[in-house]
Amino acid sequence: MEAVDQVRQAGVFSTVRRSVRMTVGQKRVWETRWPELGRTQEELPPGELDLAGWFGRDAPTVLEIGSGMGEATAQLAVAAPDVNHLAAEVYPAGLGQLMLWVEKYDLDNVRLLQGDALDFLRDHVRPGGLAGVRIYFPDPWPKKRHHKRRLVTPPFVALVASRLQPGGTLHLATDWADYADRMLEVCEAEPSLRNQYDGWAPRPEWRPVTKFESRAQAEGREVRDLLYRKVTPTDS
């Protein structure tokens, strides 16, 4: 049985899903690789996390919030070996599957966090500590009465922006039209972010097409991307 806990902090709702349903392979890799690759929110020491120490190198770090089953994360890590890829997810089976991808591709530039990304950003990431944040297909909470539970809100975007280094990027993608419109509205209102396009971004060729996205397209839902950059002192 899956339990859902809503966490509200500074006007932001975040949803934590906990489940113990895993395949044999996911359980095996959890037991053998998690101590090396993963941390739970509770395991993190107080204060800012030493990302370079965790990855074993000093490199640009990109945080993916809601990595799902890890398919896109793994492909992006393969394509960008000089980048540290940190995947935040609350669903154990998804993290287990990502570790299977890590094994398959022999990746050493991926780390996993099980817990609430809002807590992580607020309590453990220094301002300007991230080269990028990716949020692909967050829970749309399609019913209007549930829209307040959506992740992308003004306080959340302000928090993300504060953790991006100058020139760092925020990349969002969704297949729900009204959520896409809201994402655009919220991000346009954040003064420290600048849209890299006039509205929607063209779909980046480097963003992997997952089974989830393929299903959305088959069901007739248009996928929209947004790409923002943290302003730099030289920006006019």
XYZ file of N, CA and C in Angstrom:
708
model
N 0.849 -1.198 0.000
C 0.000 0.000 0.000
C 0.879 1.240 0.000
N 0.490 2.209 -0.783
C 1.257 3.436 -0.927
C 0.612 4.530 -0.101
N 1.442 5.209 0.689
C 0.955 6.313 1.506
C 1.397 7.613 0.875
N 0.563 8.631 0.960
C 0.871 9.928 0.390
C 0.826 10.961 1.499
N 1.946 11.673 1.691
C 2.033 12.721 2.690
C 2.231 14.038 1.972
N 1.451 15.030 2.318
C 1.619 16.356 1.739
C 2.444 17.189 2.706
N 3.445 17.849 2.173
C 4.322 18.679 2.973
C 4.218 20.098 2.462
N 3.855 21.002 3.314
C 3.737 22.399 2.898
C 4.774 23.216 3.643
N 5.616 23.929 2.874
C 6.643 24.760 3.466
C 6.734 26.056 2.676
N 6.637 27.157 3.365
C 6.748 28.479 2.737
C 5.817 28.621 1.547
N 4.601 28.121 1.694
C 3.629 28.269 0.641
C 3.764 27.279 -0.488
N 4.623 26.268 -0.332
C 4.854 25.291 -1.386
C 4.362 23.932 -0.922
N 3.586 23.262 -1.762
C 3.180 21.896 -1.486
C 4.133 20.944 -2.178
N 4.488 19.900 -1.467
C 5.265 18.832 -2.086
C 4.628 17.528 -1.675
N 4.639 16.564 -2.566
C 3.994 15.295 -2.285
C 5.020 14.189 -2.182
N 4.980 13.469 -1.091
C 5.907 12.385 -0.841
C 5.162 11.071 -0.960
N 5.597 10.213 -1.859
C 4.984 8.902 -2.037
C 5.957 7.840 -1.558
N 5.493 6.968 -0.706
C 6.353 5.908 -0.197
C 5.745 4.567 -0.577
N 6.572 3.718 -1.117
C 6.085 2.413 -1.512
C 7.190 1.399 -1.337
N 6.834 0.168 -1.028
C 7.822 -0.889 -0.860
C 7.771 -1.872 -2.018
N 6.946 -1.605 -3.023
C 6.831 -2.523 -4.149
C 8.035 -2.382 -5.067
N 8.855 -3.420 -5.130
C 10.019 -3.419 -5.999
C 10.175 -4.794 -6.619
N 10.793 -4.828 -7.788
C 11.092 -6.103 -8.422
C 12.278 -6.752 -7.724
N 12.527 -7.997 -8.066
C 13.672 -8.705 -7.485
C 14.967 -7.973 -7.819
N 15.096 -7.541 -9.077
C 16.305 -6.835 -9.479
C 16.465 -5.507 -8.764
N 15.377 -4.787 -8.584
C 15.446 -3.509 -7.883
C 15.821 -3.711 -6.417
N 15.284 -4.737 -5.797
C 15.647 -5.025 -4.404
C 17.113 -5.398 -4.293
N 17.577 -6.198 -5.253
C 18.976 -6.623 -5.215
C 19.919 -5.435 -5.327
N 19.643 -4.541 -6.295
C 20.546 -3.422 -6.491
C 20.429 -2.427 -5.348
N 19.252 -2.346 -4.725
C 19.094 -1.472 -3.554
C 19.998 -1.941 -2.426
N 20.048 -3.242 -2.220
C 20.869 -3.796 -1.145
C 22.360 -3.670 -1.425
N 22.744 -3.766 -2.704
C 24.167 -3.803 -3.038
C 24.751 -2.449 -3.416
N 23.964 -1.556 -4.001
C 24.503 -0.304 -4.514
C 24.051 0.945 -3.780
N 22.934 0.849 -3.055
C 22.432 2.052 -2.388
C 23.448 2.680 -1.433
N 24.168 1.909 -0.607
C 25.135 2.549 0.288
C 26.173 3.389 -0.444
N 26.494 3.013 -1.667
C 27.475 3.750 -2.470
C 26.858 4.940 -3.182
N 25.662 4.768 -3.719
C 25.087 5.756 -4.627
C 24.035 6.654 -4.005
N 23.369 6.187 -2.954
C 22.193 6.893 -2.486
C 22.261 7.399 -1.056
N 21.377 8.335 -0.774
C 21.157 8.839 0.576
C 19.662 9.085 0.735
N 19.162 8.833 1.917
C 17.816 9.273 2.243
C 17.897 10.650 2.868
N 16.781 11.351 2.851
C 16.754 12.675 3.443
C 17.220 12.630 4.899
N 16.819 11.591 5.603
C 17.148 11.485 7.024
C 18.633 11.227 7.263
N 19.311 10.645 6.273
C 20.726 10.327 6.417
C 21.643 11.530 6.207
N 21.131 12.595 5.623
C 21.977 13.740 5.321
C 22.368 14.475 6.600
N 23.625 14.858 6.724
C 24.031 15.642 7.896
C 23.429 17.035 7.823
N 23.282 17.701 8.950
C 22.734 19.062 8.927
C 23.616 19.994 8.103
N 22.989 20.972 7.511
C 23.731 21.986 6.785
C 23.971 21.637 5.334
N 24.799 22.452 4.701
C 25.051 22.306 3.274
C 25.787 21.003 2.980
N 25.323 20.304 1.959
C 25.912 19.032 1.576
C 27.144 19.258 0.705
N 28.190 18.502 0.994
C 29.411 18.549 0.188
C 29.193 17.707 -1.058
N 28.689 18.334 -2.117
C 28.384 17.597 -3.337
C 29.643 17.037 -3.990
N 30.721 17.810 -3.990
C 31.964 17.334 -4.582
C 32.480 16.107 -3.844
N 32.343 16.108 -2.529
C 32.772 14.953 -1.750
C 31.923 13.729 -2.021
N 30.606 13.941 -2.194
C 29.702 12.822 -2.453
C 29.991 12.189 -3.810
N 30.222 13.019 -4.803
C 30.492 12.504 -6.150
C 31.955 12.085 -6.327
N 32.795 12.519 -5.421
C 34.206 12.190 -5.547
C 34.940 13.045 -6.554
N 34.368 14.168 -6.932
C 35.012 15.083 -7.868
C 34.282 16.411 -7.842
N 34.962 17.440 -8.284
C 34.364 18.768 -8.387
C 33.934 18.980 -9.827
N 32.642 18.979 -10.081
C 32.107 19.129 -11.431
C 30.746 19.809 -11.336
N 30.267 20.410 -12.425
C 28.932 21.011 -12.404
C 27.889 19.961 -12.022
N 26.978 20.348 -11.141
C 25.960 19.420 -10.654
C 24.581 19.859 -11.107
N 23.852 18.921 -11.685
C 22.473 19.159 -12.117
C 21.552 18.288 -11.274
N 20.543 18.898 -10.696
C 19.552 18.201 -9.877
C 18.311 17.924 -10.710
N 17.899 16.664 -10.752
C 16.637 16.315 -11.397
C 15.617 15.994 -10.320
N 14.545 16.738 -10.287
C 13.506 16.561 -9.277
C 12.404 15.688 -9.861
N 12.226 14.515 -9.263
C 11.240 13.574 -9.758
C 11.786 12.790 -10.934
N 12.776 11.945 -10.685
C 13.440 11.217 -11.774
C 12.663 10.003 -12.240
N 11.542 9.697 -11.598
C 10.694 8.596 -12.053
C 11.436 7.279 -12.049
N 11.374 6.555 -13.159
C 12.058 5.271 -13.274
C 13.491 5.402 -13.775
N 13.963 6.631 -13.920
C 15.376 6.865 -14.165
C 15.853 6.729 -15.590
N 14.941 6.466 -16.520
C 15.335 6.244 -17.908
C 16.013 7.475 -18.504
N 15.385 8.642 -18.357
C 15.957 9.870 -18.899
C 17.232 10.242 -18.158
N 17.225 10.088 -16.842
C 18.396 10.430 -16.040
C 19.625 9.675 -16.514
N 19.476 8.384 -16.703
C 20.611 7.565 -17.124
C 21.114 7.976 -18.495
N 20.210 8.217 -19.435
C 20.636 8.603 -20.773
C 21.340 9.956 -20.775
N 20.850 10.877 -19.966
C 21.492 12.180 -19.868
C 22.869 12.065 -19.224
N 23.003 11.169 -18.255
C 24.297 10.960 -17.615
C 25.300 10.339 -18.576
N 24.833 9.440 -19.420
C 25.702 8.856 -20.446
C 26.178 9.940 -21.414
N 25.256 10.817 -21.798
C 25.564 11.845 -22.788
C 26.442 12.959 -22.232
N 26.434 13.157 -20.911
C 27.203 14.245 -20.293
C 28.041 13.691 -19.145
N 29.131 12.975 -19.447
C 29.934 12.358 -18.388
C 30.678 13.357 -17.514
N 30.847 14.589 -17.982
C 31.563 15.594 -17.204
C 30.661 16.346 -16.236
N 29.390 15.953 -16.179
C 28.414 16.582 -15.292
C 28.032 15.607 -14.194
N 27.896 16.105 -12.963
C 27.353 15.306 -11.869
C 25.831 15.360 -11.933
N 25.190 14.199 -11.978
C 23.733 14.118 -12.085
C 23.158 13.606 -10.767
N 22.381 14.432 -10.101
C 21.758 14.073 -8.830
C 20.267 13.915 -9.039
N 19.747 12.714 -8.813
C 18.337 12.401 -9.041
C 17.604 12.350 -7.705
N 16.593 13.180 -7.543
C 15.768 13.200 -6.340
C 14.425 12.560 -6.653
N 14.071 11.545 -5.894
C 12.830 10.812 -6.128
C 12.389 10.224 -4.789
N 11.081 10.090 -4.605
C 10.569 9.529 -3.358
C 10.116 8.084 -3.511
N 10.034 7.623 -4.742
C 9.500 6.292 -5.035
C 10.650 5.289 -5.077
N 10.756 4.351 -4.124
C 11.904 3.443 -4.063
C 12.107 2.618 -5.327
N 11.014 2.149 -5.939
C 11.162 1.346 -7.147
C 11.832 2.151 -8.260
N 11.509 3.431 -8.349
C 12.132 4.271 -9.357
C 13.623 4.412 -9.125
N 13.999 4.610 -7.862
C 15.423 4.712 -7.539
C 16.132 3.390 -7.789
N 15.453 2.294 -7.470
C 16.028 0.986 -7.742
C 16.252 0.777 -9.224
N 15.278 1.191 -10.029
C 15.419 1.037 -11.478
C 16.557 1.904 -12.004
N 16.691 3.108 -11.462
C 17.788 3.965 -11.894
C 19.130 3.323 -11.573
N 19.238 2.688 -10.419
C 20.499 2.016 -10.094
C 20.783 0.865 -11.045
N 19.732 0.218 -11.543
C 19.942 -0.813 -12.567
C 20.492 -0.187 -13.840
N 19.978 0.987 -14.222
C 20.534 1.690 -15.372
C 21.988 2.081 -15.113
N 22.292 2.531 -13.906
C 23.665 2.894 -13.559
C 24.598 1.705 -13.742
N 24.137 0.531 -13.308
C 24.929 -0.680 -13.500
C 25.095 -1.008 -14.980
N 24.003 -0.929 -15.719
C 24.038 -1.298 -17.135
C 25.042 -0.451 -17.902
N 25.057 0.854 -17.644
C 25.918 1.764 -18.387
C 27.225 2.067 -17.668
N 27.445 1.444 -16.513
C 28.675 1.626 -15.735
C 28.941 3.106 -15.474
N 27.933 3.774 -14.923
C 28.011 5.212 -14.679
C 28.638 5.507 -13.319
N 29.475 6.514 -13.281
C 30.037 6.951 -12.003
C 29.691 8.406 -11.702
N 28.793 8.989 -12.495
C 28.426 10.399 -12.328
C 26.971 10.582 -11.924
N 26.393 9.573 -11.270
C 25.005 9.631 -10.827
C 24.936 9.343 -9.326
N 24.178 10.168 -8.614
C 23.877 9.919 -7.206
C 22.370 10.075 -7.017
N 21.844 9.439 -5.977
C 20.401 9.372 -5.780
C 20.025 9.869 -4.396
N 18.928 10.620 -4.345
C 18.391 11.116 -3.083
C 16.946 10.666 -2.954
N 16.626 9.985 -1.866
C 15.236 9.649 -1.576
C 14.729 10.614 -0.524
N 13.792 11.445 -0.919
C 13.252 12.403 0.025
C 12.613 13.569 -0.688
N 12.268 14.571 0.064
C 11.577 15.730 -0.451
C 12.577 16.732 -1.004
N 12.472 17.025 -2.284
C 13.417 17.926 -2.929
C 13.352 19.334 -2.351
N 12.200 19.738 -1.843
C 12.087 21.069 -1.250
C 12.949 21.174 -0.003
N 12.868 20.167 0.863
C 13.725 20.138 2.046
C 15.189 20.147 1.642
N 15.514 19.355 0.634
C 16.896 19.243 0.198
C 17.412 20.584 -0.300
N 16.662 21.238 -1.163
C 17.090 22.526 -1.685
C 17.228 23.565 -0.585
N 16.277 23.594 0.299
C 16.266 24.606 1.354
C 17.365 24.384 2.378
N 17.558 23.140 2.797
C 18.411 22.855 3.945
C 19.819 22.369 3.600
N 20.018 21.871 2.374
C 21.285 21.190 2.096
C 22.024 21.677 0.858
N 21.476 22.613 0.108
C 22.149 23.118 -1.085
C 22.474 24.596 -0.863
N 23.741 24.921 -1.048
C 24.140 26.313 -0.850
C 23.621 27.185 -1.992
N 23.368 28.449 -1.733
C 22.985 29.352 -2.814
C 24.035 29.345 -3.925
N 23.577 29.230 -5.150
C 24.493 29.188 -6.277
C 25.227 27.874 -6.430
N 24.749 26.819 -5.782
C 25.478 25.559 -5.779
C 25.186 24.621 -6.933
N 24.176 24.920 -7.760
C 23.773 24.012 -8.827
C 23.949 24.646 -10.201
N 24.388 23.824 -11.146
C 24.507 24.277 -12.527
C 23.174 24.186 -13.257
N 22.277 23.360 -12.750
C 20.988 23.218 -13.404
C 20.003 22.452 -12.563
N 18.729 22.659 -12.828
C 17.640 21.914 -12.210
C 16.702 21.475 -13.331
N 16.328 20.191 -13.323
C 15.409 19.641 -14.316
C 14.166 19.129 -13.616
N 13.024 19.456 -14.179
C 11.755 18.958 -13.656
C 10.937 18.493 -14.846
N 10.945 17.214 -15.086
C 10.266 16.648 -16.240
C 8.993 15.926 -15.806
N 7.870 16.401 -16.296
C 6.572 15.766 -16.082
C 6.234 15.588 -14.597
N 6.235 16.704 -13.843
C 5.796 16.613 -12.449
C 4.321 16.256 -12.377
N 3.905 15.712 -11.246
C 2.508 15.331 -11.049
C 1.611 16.520 -11.384
N 0.705 16.381 -12.360
C -0.102 17.530 -12.782
C -1.256 17.856 -11.849
N -1.608 16.929 -10.950
C -2.790 17.136 -10.110
C -3.899 17.759 -10.959
N -4.471 17.004 -11.885
C -5.352 17.580 -12.909
C -6.648 18.194 -12.382
N -7.163 17.694 -11.252
C -8.408 18.272 -10.747
C -8.143 19.664 -10.177
N -9.028 20.582 -10.513
C -8.794 21.982 -10.144
C -8.630 22.159 -8.633
N -9.380 21.399 -7.857
C -9.283 21.562 -6.408
C -7.941 21.086 -5.860
N -7.190 20.353 -6.676
C -5.886 19.862 -6.255
C -4.730 20.689 -6.808
N -5.010 21.725 -7.567
C -3.939 22.504 -8.188
C -2.982 23.087 -7.152
N -3.472 23.343 -5.939
C -2.599 23.900 -4.907
C -1.485 22.936 -4.515
N -1.612 21.661 -4.898
C -0.578 20.684 -4.572
C 0.533 20.625 -5.613
N 0.365 21.333 -6.700
C 1.375 21.287 -7.743
C 2.702 21.847 -7.245
N 3.766 21.290 -7.770
C 5.106 21.639 -7.315
C 5.536 23.031 -7.745
N 5.255 23.393 -8.995
C 5.782 24.638 -9.553
C 4.895 25.798 -9.134
N 5.364 26.514 -8.112
C 4.685 27.677 -7.560
C 5.707 28.802 -7.416
N 5.264 30.035 -7.198
C 6.243 31.120 -7.038
C 7.280 30.885 -5.939
N 6.898 30.435 -4.716
C 7.940 30.200 -3.714
C 8.925 29.112 -4.126
N 8.423 28.072 -4.789
C 9.305 26.996 -5.214
C 10.294 27.489 -6.267
N 9.812 28.205 -7.259
C 10.700 28.699 -8.316
C 11.716 29.682 -7.744
N 11.305 30.503 -6.797
C 12.255 31.419 -6.157
C 13.350 30.644 -5.421
N 12.976 29.546 -4.757
C 13.960 28.714 -4.069
C 14.930 28.085 -5.060
N 14.387 27.517 -6.135
C 15.244 26.920 -7.158
C 16.207 27.959 -7.711
N 15.691 29.133 -8.051
C 16.533 30.175 -8.634
C 17.667 30.570 -7.694
N 17.384 30.597 -6.403
C 18.416 30.986 -5.440
C 19.540 29.962 -5.361
N 19.257 28.717 -5.721
C 20.266 27.654 -5.664
C 21.004 27.479 -6.978
N 20.598 28.177 -8.029
C 21.300 28.115 -9.301
C 22.467 29.091 -9.322
N 23.564 28.666 -9.900
C 24.676 29.577 -10.115
C 24.326 30.532 -11.247
N 24.949 31.703 -11.314
C 24.703 32.593 -12.447
C 24.950 31.862 -13.768
N 23.995 31.949 -14.660
C 24.072 31.219 -15.911
C 23.519 29.810 -15.837
N 23.168 29.345 -14.643
C 22.575 28.020 -14.481
C 21.185 27.966 -15.098
N 20.705 26.758 -15.348
C 19.454 26.605 -16.093
C 18.379 25.877 -15.291
N 17.150 26.278 -15.533
C 15.965 25.572 -15.051
C 15.206 25.086 -16.272
N 15.027 23.773 -16.374
C 14.356 23.183 -17.529
C 13.143 22.419 -17.034
N 11.974 22.783 -17.551
C 10.727 22.134 -17.181
C 10.065 21.550 -18.424
N 9.336 20.457 -18.226
C 8.551 19.874 -19.310
C 7.287 19.264 -18.724
N 6.170 19.444 -19.427
C 4.901 18.864 -18.988
C 4.021 18.606 -20.196
N 3.106 17.676 -20.029
C 2.161 17.364 -21.091
C 0.749 17.828 -20.736
N 0.608 18.633 -19.688
C -0.698 19.163 -19.292
C -0.740 20.644 -19.626
N -1.635 21.035 -20.526
C -1.637 22.381 -21.082
C -1.803 23.458 -20.019
N -2.765 23.273 -19.091
C -2.994 24.327 -18.106
C -1.839 24.437 -17.124
N -1.177 23.325 -16.838
C -0.003 23.368 -15.966
C 1.148 24.058 -16.697
N 1.302 23.784 -17.980
C 2.335 24.455 -18.764
C 2.133 25.964 -18.742
N 0.884 26.399 -18.906
C 0.595 27.834 -18.864
C 0.955 28.430 -17.511
N 0.653 27.685 -16.459
C 0.960 28.170 -15.112
C 2.474 28.203 -14.882
N 3.182 27.183 -15.351
C 4.639 27.178 -15.233
C 5.238 28.418 -15.908
N 4.752 28.710 -17.103
C 5.239 29.874 -17.831
C 4.967 31.153 -17.050
N 3.768 31.276 -16.522
C 3.393 32.471 -15.760
C 4.281 32.642 -14.532
N 4.497 31.548 -13.805
C 5.287 31.613 -12.576
C 6.744 31.950 -12.880
N 7.316 31.288 -13.866
C 8.732 31.507 -14.169
C 8.981 32.900 -14.748
N 8.037 33.394 -15.549
C 8.188 34.734 -16.098
C 8.187 35.794 -14.999
N 7.533 35.500 -13.886
C 7.440 36.457 -12.789
C 8.650 36.432 -11.864
N 9.533 35.449 -12.022
C 10.724 35.354 -11.180
C 11.823 36.245 -11.764
N 12.196 37.340 -11.064
C 13.113 38.324 -11.663
C 14.524 37.808 -11.914
N 14.932 36.761 -11.222
C 16.302 36.278 -11.396
C 16.434 35.233 -12.495
N 15.334 34.919 -13.189
C 15.362 33.971 -14.286
C 15.011 34.665 -15.597
N 15.639 34.214 -16.651
C 15.358 34.773 -17.973
C 15.030 33.653 -18.949
N 13.878 33.783 -19.619
C 13.464 32.799 -20.601
C 14.426 32.827 -21.788
N 14.884 31.643 -22.194
C 15.813 31.561 -23.313
C 15.105 31.569 -24.663
N 13.799 31.599 -24.636
C 13.014 31.639 -25.868
C 11.839 32.592 -25.659
N 11.145 32.864 -26.709
C 9.956 33.704 -26.629
C 8.767 32.803 -26.300
N 8.639 32.473 -25.040
C 7.600 31.536 -24.617
C 8.143 30.127 -24.534
N 7.480 29.195 -25.227
C 7.883 27.793 -25.147
C 9.204 27.555 -25.867
N 9.997 26.656 -25.292
C 11.250 26.260 -25.934
C 10.975 25.136 -26.932
N 11.697 25.106 -28.041
C 11.589 23.933 -28.910
C 12.069 22.700 -28.154
N 11.480 21.564 -28.465
C 11.869 20.360 -27.742
C 13.346 20.059 -27.985
N 14.159 20.028 -26.924
C 15.587 19.749 -27.128
C 15.797 18.321 -27.632
N 16.631 18.192 -28.658
C 16.916 16.860 -29.175
C 17.606 15.988 -28.139
N 18.312 16.633 -27.194
C 19.076 15.865 -26.210
C 18.209 15.362 -25.052
N 16.976 15.855 -24.936
C 16.128 15.322 -23.860
C 15.528 13.995 -24.320
N 15.839 12.901 -23.621
C 15.367 11.588 -24.072
C 13.845 11.498 -24.080
N 13.324 10.768 -25.044
C 11.896 10.474 -25.105
C 11.649 9.207 -24.283
N 10.964 9.347 -23.173
C 10.689 8.208 -22.309
C 9.371 7.543 -22.700
N 9.115 6.389 -22.112
C 7.847 5.704 -22.353
C 6.676 6.577 -21.903
N 6.878 7.313 -20.826
C 5.826 8.192 -20.322
C 5.475 9.260 -21.356
N 6.501 9.885 -21.923
C 6.244 10.933 -22.910
C 5.616 10.351 -24.168
N 6.072 9.189 -24.577
C 5.495 8.548 -25.766
C 4.011 8.258 -25.554
N 3.659 7.833 -24.351
C 2.258 7.558 -24.051
C 1.433 8.843 -24.068
N 1.986 9.915 -23.518
C 1.276 11.186 -23.529
C 1.012 11.654 -24.950
N 2.016 11.513 -25.798
C 1.847 11.914 -27.190
C 0.808 11.051 -27.888
N 0.816 9.737 -27.597
C -0.159 8.832 -28.214
C -1.582 9.174 -27.785
N -1.713 9.732 -26.579
C -3.020 10.111 -26.065
C -3.411 11.531 -26.466
N -2.579 12.165 -27.288
C -2.929 13.459 -27.842
C -2.558 14.661 -26.997
N -1.712 14.484 -25.994
C -1.299 15.609 -25.158
C 0.030 16.161 -25.661
N 0.055 17.433 -25.966
C 1.266 18.087 -26.460
C 2.245 18.309 -25.318
N 3.489 17.978 -25.543
C 4.531 18.184 -24.540
C 5.160 19.549 -24.776
N 5.266 20.341 -23.715
C 5.845 21.672 -23.803
C 7.043 21.787 -22.882
N 8.088 22.425 -23.388
C 9.319 22.653 -22.628
C 9.471 24.134 -22.322
N 10.076 24.410 -21.187
C 10.468 25.764 -20.820
C 11.925 25.722 -20.373
N 12.713 26.682 -20.824
C 14.128 26.723 -20.485
C 14.497 28.130 -20.030
N 14.894 28.214 -18.761
C 15.252 29.492 -18.162
C 16.711 29.482 -17.715
N 17.295 30.673 -17.702
C 18.674 30.821 -17.266
C 18.735 31.820 -16.118
N 19.560 31.507 -15.124
C 19.749 32.435 -14.004
C 20.534 33.646 -14.517
N 20.025 34.819 -14.227
C 20.667 36.029 -14.718
C 22.056 36.178 -14.110
N 22.941 36.824 -14.839
C 24.302 37.081 -14.405
C 24.479 38.582 -14.212
N 25.535 38.994 -13.510
C 25.747 40.432 -13.305
C 25.879 41.225 -14.597
N 26.247 40.564 -15.693
C 26.419 41.270 -16.966
C 25.125 41.395 -17.747
N 24.061 40.697 -17.295
C 22.785 40.793 -17.996
C 22.197 42.192 -17.810
N 21.681 42.745 -18.885
C 21.090 44.082 -18.808
C 19.655 44.006 -18.350
